[in-house]
Short mmCIF file of C-alpha atoms in Angstrom, two decimals:
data_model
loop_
_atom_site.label_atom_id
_atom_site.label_comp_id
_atom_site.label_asym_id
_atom_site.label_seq_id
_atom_site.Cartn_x
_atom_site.Cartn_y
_atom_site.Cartn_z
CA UNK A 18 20.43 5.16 14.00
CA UNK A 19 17.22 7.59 14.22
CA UNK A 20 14.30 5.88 15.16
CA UNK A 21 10.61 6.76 12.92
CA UNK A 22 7.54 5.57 13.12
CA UNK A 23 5.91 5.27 9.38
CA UNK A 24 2.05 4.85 8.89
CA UNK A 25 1.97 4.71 5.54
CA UNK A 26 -1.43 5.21 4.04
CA UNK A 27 -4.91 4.21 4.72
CA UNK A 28 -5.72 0.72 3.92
CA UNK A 29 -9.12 0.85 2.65
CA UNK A 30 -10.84 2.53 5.26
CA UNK A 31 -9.96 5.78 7.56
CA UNK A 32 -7.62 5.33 10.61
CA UNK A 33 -6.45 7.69 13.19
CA UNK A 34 -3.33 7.11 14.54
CA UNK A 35 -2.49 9.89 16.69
CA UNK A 36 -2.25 7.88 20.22
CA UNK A 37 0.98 5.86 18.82
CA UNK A 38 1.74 9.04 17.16
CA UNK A 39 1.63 10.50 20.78
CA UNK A 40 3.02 7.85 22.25
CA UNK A 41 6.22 7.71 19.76
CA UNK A 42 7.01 10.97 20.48
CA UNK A 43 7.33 10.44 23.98
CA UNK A 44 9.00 7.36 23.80
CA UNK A 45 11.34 10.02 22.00
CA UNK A 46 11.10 9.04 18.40
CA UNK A 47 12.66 11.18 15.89
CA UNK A 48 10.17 11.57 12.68
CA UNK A 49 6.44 10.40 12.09
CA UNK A 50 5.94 10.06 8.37
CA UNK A 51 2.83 9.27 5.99
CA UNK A 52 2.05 8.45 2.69
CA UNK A 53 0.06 8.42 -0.34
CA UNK A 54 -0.89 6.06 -3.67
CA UNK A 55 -4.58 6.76 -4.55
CA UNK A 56 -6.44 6.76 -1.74
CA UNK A 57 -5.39 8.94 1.82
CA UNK A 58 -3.29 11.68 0.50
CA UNK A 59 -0.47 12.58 2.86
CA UNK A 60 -0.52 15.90 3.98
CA UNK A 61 -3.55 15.52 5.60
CA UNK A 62 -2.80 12.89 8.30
CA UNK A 63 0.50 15.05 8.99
CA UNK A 64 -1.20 18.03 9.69
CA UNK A 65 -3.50 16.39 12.15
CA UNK A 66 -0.95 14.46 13.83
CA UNK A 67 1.51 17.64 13.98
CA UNK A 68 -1.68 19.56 15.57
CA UNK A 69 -1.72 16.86 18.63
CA UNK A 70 2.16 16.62 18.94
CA UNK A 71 5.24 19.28 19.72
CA UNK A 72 8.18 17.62 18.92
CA UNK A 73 8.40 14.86 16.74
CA UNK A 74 9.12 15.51 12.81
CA UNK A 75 6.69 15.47 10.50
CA UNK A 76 7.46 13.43 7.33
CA UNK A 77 6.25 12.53 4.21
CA UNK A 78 7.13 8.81 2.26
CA UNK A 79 6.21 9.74 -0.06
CA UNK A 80 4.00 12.54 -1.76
CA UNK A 81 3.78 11.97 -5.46
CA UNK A 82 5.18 14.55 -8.24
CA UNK A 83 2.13 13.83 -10.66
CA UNK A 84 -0.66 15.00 -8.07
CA UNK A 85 0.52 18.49 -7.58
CA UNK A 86 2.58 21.12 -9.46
CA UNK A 87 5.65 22.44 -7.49
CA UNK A 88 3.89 25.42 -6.76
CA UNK A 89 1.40 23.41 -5.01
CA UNK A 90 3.63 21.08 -3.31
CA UNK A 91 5.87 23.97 -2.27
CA UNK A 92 2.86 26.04 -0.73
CA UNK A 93 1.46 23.05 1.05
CA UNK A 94 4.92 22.35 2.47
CA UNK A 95 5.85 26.25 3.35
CA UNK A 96 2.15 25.87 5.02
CA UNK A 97 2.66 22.56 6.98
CA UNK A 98 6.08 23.88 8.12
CA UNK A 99 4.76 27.15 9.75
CA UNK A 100 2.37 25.57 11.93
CA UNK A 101 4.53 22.49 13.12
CA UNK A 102 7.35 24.74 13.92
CA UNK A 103 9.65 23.73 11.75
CA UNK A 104 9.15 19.58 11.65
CA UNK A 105 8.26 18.94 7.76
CA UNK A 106 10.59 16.82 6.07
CA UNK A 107 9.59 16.89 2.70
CA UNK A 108 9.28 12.88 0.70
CA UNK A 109 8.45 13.19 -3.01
CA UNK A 110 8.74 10.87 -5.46
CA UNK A 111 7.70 10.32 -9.17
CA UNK A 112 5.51 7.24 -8.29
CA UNK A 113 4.91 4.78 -11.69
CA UNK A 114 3.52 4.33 -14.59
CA UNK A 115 0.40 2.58 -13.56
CA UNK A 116 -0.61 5.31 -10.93
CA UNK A 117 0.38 8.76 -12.99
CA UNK A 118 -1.03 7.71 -15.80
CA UNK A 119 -4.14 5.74 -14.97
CA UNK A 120 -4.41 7.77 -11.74
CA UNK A 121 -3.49 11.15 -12.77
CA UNK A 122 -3.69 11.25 -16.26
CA UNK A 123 -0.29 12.21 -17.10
CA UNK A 124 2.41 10.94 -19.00
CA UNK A 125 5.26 9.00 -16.96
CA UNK A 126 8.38 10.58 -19.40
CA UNK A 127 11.71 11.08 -17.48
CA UNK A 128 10.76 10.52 -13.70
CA UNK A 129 14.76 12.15 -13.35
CA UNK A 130 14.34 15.50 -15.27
CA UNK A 131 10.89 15.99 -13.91
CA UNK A 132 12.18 15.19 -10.16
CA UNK A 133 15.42 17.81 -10.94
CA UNK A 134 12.86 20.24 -12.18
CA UNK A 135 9.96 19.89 -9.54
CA UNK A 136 12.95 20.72 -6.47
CA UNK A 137 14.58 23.59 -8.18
CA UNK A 138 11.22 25.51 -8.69
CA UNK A 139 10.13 24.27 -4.90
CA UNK A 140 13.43 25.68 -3.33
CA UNK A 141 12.97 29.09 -5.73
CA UNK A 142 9.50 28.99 -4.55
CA UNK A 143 10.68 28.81 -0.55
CA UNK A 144 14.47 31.42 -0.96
CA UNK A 145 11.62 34.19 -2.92
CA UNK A 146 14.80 36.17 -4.02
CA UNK A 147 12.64 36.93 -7.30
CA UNK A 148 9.58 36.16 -9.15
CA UNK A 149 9.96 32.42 -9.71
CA UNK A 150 10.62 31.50 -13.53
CA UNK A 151 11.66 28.45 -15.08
CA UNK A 152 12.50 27.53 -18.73
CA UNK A 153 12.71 23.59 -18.07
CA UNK A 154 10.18 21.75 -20.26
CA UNK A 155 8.41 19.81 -17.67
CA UNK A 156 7.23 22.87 -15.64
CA UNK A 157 7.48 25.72 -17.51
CA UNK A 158 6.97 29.10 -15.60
CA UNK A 159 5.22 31.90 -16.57
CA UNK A 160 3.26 30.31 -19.46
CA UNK A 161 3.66 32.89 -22.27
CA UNK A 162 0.61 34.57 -21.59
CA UNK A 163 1.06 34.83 -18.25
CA UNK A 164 3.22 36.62 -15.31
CA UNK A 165 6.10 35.30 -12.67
CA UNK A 166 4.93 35.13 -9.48
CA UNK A 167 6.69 35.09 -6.03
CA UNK A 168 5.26 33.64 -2.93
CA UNK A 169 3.08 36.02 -0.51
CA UNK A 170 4.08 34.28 2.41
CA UNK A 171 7.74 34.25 3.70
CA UNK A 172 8.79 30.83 4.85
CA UNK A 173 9.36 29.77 8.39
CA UNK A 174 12.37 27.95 6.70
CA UNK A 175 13.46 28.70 3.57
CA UNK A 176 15.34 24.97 3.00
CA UNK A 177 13.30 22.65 4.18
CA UNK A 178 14.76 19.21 3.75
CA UNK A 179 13.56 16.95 0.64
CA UNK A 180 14.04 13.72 0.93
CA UNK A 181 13.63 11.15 -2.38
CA UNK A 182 11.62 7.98 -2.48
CA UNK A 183 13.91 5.95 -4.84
CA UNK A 184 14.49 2.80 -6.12
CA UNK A 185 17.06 2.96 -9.05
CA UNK A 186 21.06 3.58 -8.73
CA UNK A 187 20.40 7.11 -11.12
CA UNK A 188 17.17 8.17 -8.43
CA UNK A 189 19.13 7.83 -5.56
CA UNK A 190 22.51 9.37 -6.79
CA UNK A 191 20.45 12.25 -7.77
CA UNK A 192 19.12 12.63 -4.04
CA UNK A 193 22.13 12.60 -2.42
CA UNK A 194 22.92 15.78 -5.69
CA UNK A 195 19.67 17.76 -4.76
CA UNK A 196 17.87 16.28 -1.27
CA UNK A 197 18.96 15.91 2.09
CA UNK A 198 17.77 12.27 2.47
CA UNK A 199 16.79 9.03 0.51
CA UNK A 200 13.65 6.79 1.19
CA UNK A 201 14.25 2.88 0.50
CA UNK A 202 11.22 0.91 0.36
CA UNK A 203 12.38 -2.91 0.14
CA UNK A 204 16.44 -2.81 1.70
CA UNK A 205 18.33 -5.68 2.57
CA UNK A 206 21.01 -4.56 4.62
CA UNK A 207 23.47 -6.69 3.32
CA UNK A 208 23.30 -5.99 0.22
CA UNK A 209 22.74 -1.78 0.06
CA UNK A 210 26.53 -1.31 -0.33
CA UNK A 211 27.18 -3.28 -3.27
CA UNK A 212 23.65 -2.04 -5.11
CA UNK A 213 24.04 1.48 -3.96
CA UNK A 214 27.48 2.33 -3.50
CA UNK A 215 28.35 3.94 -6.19
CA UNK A 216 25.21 5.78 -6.25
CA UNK A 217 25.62 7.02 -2.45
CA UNK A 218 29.26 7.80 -2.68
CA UNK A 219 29.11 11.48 -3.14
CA UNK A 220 26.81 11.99 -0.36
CA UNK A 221 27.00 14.55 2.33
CA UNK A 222 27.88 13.43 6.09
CA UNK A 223 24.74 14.10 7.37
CA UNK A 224 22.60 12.79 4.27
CA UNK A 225 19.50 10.94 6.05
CA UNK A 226 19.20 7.28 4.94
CA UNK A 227 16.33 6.61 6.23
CA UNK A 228 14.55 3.02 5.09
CA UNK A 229 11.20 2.02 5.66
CA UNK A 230 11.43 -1.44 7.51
CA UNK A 231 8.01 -3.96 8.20
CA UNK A 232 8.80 -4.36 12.20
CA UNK A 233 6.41 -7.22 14.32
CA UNK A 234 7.17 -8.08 18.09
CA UNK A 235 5.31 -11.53 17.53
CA UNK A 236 6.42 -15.08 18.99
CA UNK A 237 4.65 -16.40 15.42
CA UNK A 238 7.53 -15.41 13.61
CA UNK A 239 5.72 -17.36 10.55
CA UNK A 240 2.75 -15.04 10.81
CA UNK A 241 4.84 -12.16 10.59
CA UNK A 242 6.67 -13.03 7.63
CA UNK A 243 3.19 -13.45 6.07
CA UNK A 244 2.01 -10.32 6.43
CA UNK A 245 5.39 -9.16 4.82
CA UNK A 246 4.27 -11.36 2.27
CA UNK A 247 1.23 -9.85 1.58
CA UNK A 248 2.67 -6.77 0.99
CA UNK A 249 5.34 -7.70 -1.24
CA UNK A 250 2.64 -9.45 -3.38
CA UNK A 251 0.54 -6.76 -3.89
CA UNK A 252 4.00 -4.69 -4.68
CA UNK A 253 5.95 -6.95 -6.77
CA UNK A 254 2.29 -8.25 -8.72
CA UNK A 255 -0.12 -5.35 -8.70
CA UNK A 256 1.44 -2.42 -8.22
CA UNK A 257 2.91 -1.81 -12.14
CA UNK A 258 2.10 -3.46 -15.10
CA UNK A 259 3.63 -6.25 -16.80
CA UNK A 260 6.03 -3.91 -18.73
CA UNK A 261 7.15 -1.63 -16.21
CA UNK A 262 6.93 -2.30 -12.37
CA UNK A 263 10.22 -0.65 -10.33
CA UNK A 264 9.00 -2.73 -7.40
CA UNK A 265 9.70 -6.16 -9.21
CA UNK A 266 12.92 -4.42 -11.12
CA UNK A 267 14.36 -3.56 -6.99
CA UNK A 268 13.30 -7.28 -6.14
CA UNK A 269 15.37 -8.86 -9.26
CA UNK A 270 18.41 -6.88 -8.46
CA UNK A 271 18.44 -8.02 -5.19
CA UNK A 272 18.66 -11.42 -6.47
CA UNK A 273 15.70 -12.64 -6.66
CA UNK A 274 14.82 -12.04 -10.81
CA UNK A 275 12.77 -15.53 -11.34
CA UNK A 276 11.02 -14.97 -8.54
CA UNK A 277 9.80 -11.48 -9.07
CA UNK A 278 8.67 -12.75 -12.23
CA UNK A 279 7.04 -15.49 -11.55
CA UNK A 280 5.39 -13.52 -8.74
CA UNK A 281 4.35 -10.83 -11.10
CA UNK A 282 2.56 -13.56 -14.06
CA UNK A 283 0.82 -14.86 -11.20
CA UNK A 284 -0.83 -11.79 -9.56
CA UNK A 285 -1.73 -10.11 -13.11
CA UNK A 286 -3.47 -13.34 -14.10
CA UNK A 287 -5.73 -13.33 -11.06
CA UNK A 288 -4.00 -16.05 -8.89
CA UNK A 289 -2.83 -14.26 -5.82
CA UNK A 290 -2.83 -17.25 -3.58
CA UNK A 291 -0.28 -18.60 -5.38
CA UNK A 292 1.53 -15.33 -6.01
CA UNK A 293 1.61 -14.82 -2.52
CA UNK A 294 2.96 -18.76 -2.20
CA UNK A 295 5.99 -17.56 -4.37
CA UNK A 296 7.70 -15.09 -2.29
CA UNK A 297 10.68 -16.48 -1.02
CA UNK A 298 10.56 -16.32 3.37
CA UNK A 299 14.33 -15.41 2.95
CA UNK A 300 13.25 -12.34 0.57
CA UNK A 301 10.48 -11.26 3.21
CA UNK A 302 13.10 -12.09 6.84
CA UNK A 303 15.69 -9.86 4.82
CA UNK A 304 14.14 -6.62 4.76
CA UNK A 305 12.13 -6.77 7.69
CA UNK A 306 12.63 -7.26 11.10
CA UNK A 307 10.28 -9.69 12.69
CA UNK A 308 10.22 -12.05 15.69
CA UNK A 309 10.38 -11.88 18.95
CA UNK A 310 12.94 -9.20 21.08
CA UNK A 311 15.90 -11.89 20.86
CA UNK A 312 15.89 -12.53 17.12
CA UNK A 313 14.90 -8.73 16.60
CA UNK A 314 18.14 -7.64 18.18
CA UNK A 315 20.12 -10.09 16.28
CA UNK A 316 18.82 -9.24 12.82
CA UNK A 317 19.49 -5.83 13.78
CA UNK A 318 23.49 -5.99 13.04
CA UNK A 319 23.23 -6.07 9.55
CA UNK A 320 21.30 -2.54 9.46
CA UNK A 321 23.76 -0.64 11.97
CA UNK A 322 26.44 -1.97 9.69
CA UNK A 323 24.88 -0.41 7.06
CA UNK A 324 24.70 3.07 5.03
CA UNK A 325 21.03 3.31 6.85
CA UNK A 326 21.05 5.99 9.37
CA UNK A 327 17.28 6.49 9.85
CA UNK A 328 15.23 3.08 10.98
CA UNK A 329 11.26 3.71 9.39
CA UNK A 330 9.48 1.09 11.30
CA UNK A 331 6.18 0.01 9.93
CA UNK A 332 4.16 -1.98 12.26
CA UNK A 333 3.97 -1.57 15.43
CA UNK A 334 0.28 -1.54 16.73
CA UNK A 335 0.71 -0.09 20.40
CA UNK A 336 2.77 2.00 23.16
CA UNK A 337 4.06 -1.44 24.21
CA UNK A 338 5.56 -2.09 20.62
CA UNK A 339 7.38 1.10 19.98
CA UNK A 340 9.10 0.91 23.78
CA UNK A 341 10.37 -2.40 22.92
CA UNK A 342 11.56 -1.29 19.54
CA UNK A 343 13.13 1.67 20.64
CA UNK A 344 15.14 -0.15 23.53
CA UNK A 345 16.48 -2.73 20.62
CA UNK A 346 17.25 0.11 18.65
CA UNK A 347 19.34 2.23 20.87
CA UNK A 348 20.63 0.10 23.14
#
C-alpha cells in the first residue's frame, strides 16, 4: 500500500501544518491531501504546503461540486498543477443535502449526473481541442446568449487524475467509469469486498483506492477510540438531516442500522453525550487503526488483504508518529 498523510480541514480555528507536511515527505510519503465542508476550503492549504515541499502529491478529499462550477474547479486545478510540478490529484465530491443547500444554496438533484457532467467539462476544459460546449442540463455551456470558450492557459498535464469521494455502490462504480481513484471515508476492511464488489469490479489495475483511516500511536487505546467516537458522532448525528444523511446510510450497511439511528435521534435532539455513548467501540476499532505499534501491526492484515491500495492516515500529530506508521506500513 501507498502511504498519505490527510489533514482534513480546519477544526474551528486556523492550523498550519507544513512541518509534518515536511516531515512526511521525507519520511517518503506518497500524497498529502486536504479538505473542505464550510469552513477552510481546500485548495488553499495545498497550495501552501506544495510551496514548502518538492515531492510529495498534492491531494484533495474532497473539494465539493456545489462551491465551484467546472470551469472554476478545472482552472484552479490546471493552476495548482503548474506550480507543484505535476502533484495535484484532484478529490471532488457532491457533498449532501444539508451543506449544498443550506451552505450553497443549491439544489442537491442527482449527485450522479451532476458528478458525470462536472468531469467531462473539467477534462474538455484541460485536452482544449475546441471551445468547450456542453448540452448536459446541469452545466450547460455557452448559455444562449453567450460564446464557447477555451482555456488561455495550456495545461502542464492535460489528465490530471480525479479521484471520487463516495459512499454509495452507484458513486463508486461510476469512479472507477470516469476517475482514476476512489476516496472511502468510514471502511472496514473486512467488509469492502462484499459492499463494494460489484461496484469495483470493472476497475482499472492501477485504480487508486485510497481510504481515509483515523490512525493514534497511543498506549490508551480507550482514548483513542474516543476520539474516533467523536467524529463518528458528529458524522452519523449532525452532519445530514433526519431524512437524508449518507454518513448514517454507509454506517447501517455496514451493519450497524439501529445504531446509526439511534445515534442520529440522539444528536438532532440535542443530546450528544449520549449520542456519542451509542457508538459501538467495535464500529470505531474497525475502521481505524489505533493502539499501540503491536496491535497497530496486527489490525493492519485486514487492510493489505483488502481492495485498499492507498492508506490516508488521519492523526498523527508529529515526525515521531508518521516514522512509526510508515515502518508498520511497509514493513
Amino acid at each position: 500500500m501507498k502511504l498519505g498523510l490527510n489533514l482534513g480541514y480546519w477544526q474551528r480555528s486556523p492550523s498550519d501544518a507544513t512541518a509534518l507536511v515536511q516531515a512526511a515527505e521525507r519520511l517518503g510519503y506518497d500524497s498529502v491531501w486536504t479538505a473542505e465542508a464550510y469552513g477552510s476550503d481546500a485548495f488553499t492549504p495545498l497550495a501552501w504546503y506544495g510551496a514548502r515541499t518538492s515531492r510529495i502529491k498534492l491531494g484533495t478529499s474532497v473539494v465539493q461540486l456545489s462551491a465551484r462550477t467546472p470551469a472554476a474547479t478545472a482552472m484552479t486545478a490546471m493552476t495548482l498543477d503548474h506550480l507543484t510540478g505535476g502533484r495535484l490529484l484532484l478529490g471532488i465530491g457532491a457533498s449532501g443535502p444539508q451543506v449544498v443547500e443550506g451552505w450553497y444554496g443549491v439544489p442537491f438533484a442527482r449527485p450522479l449526473a451532476r458528478t458525470r457532467e462536472y468531469v467531462e467539462i473539467m477534462r474538455k476544459i484541460w485536452r482544449r481541442a475546441e471551445p468547450v460546449t456542453n448540452d448536459g442540463p446541469h452545466y450547460p455551456l455557452p448559455l444562449p446568449q453567450g460564446k464557447p470558450l477555451k482555456l488561455i492557459t495550456h495545461p502542464l498535464r492535460a489528465d490530471i487524475p480525479v479521484y471520487l469521494g463516495a459512499e454509495g455502490p452507484k458513486n463508486v462504480a461510476l469512479a472507477t467509469e470516469i476517475g482514476q481513484g476512489w476516496l472511502p471515508l468510514f471502511a472496514i476492511p473486512s467488509k469492502i469486498e462484499s459492499m463494494y464488489g460489484d461496484a469495483l469490479a470493472a476497475r482499472a489495475k492501477d485504480f487508486d483506492v485510497a481510504a481515509m483511516v483515523m490512525t493514534l500511536i497511543t498506549d490508551d487505546v480507550r482514548a483513542g477510540l474516543d476520539v474516533v467516537k467523536m467524529m463518528l458522532s458528529l458524522y452519523i448525528g449532525g452532519m445530514g438531516s433526519s431524512k437524508r444523511n449518507f454518513h448514517a446510510d454507509i454506517i447501517g450497511r455496514m451493519g450497524f442500522a439501529e445504531e446509526a439511528a439511534r445515534i442520529q435521534d440522539l444528536f438532532l435532539d440535542g443530546r450528544r453525550d449520549e449520542a456519542f455513548a451509542a457508538i459501538p467501540d467495535d464500529l470505531a476499532d474497525g475502521i481505524s487503526l489505533i493502539g499501540p505499534p503491536g496491535r497497530i501491526r496486527e489490525r493492519l492484515a485486514p487492510w493489505r488483504d483488502s481492495p485498499v491500495t492507498s492508506l490516508l492516515v488521519m492523526g498523527p500529530r508529529d515526525e515521531d508518529d508518521l516514522r512509526t506508521i510508515r515502518d508498520l506500513v511497509v514493513e
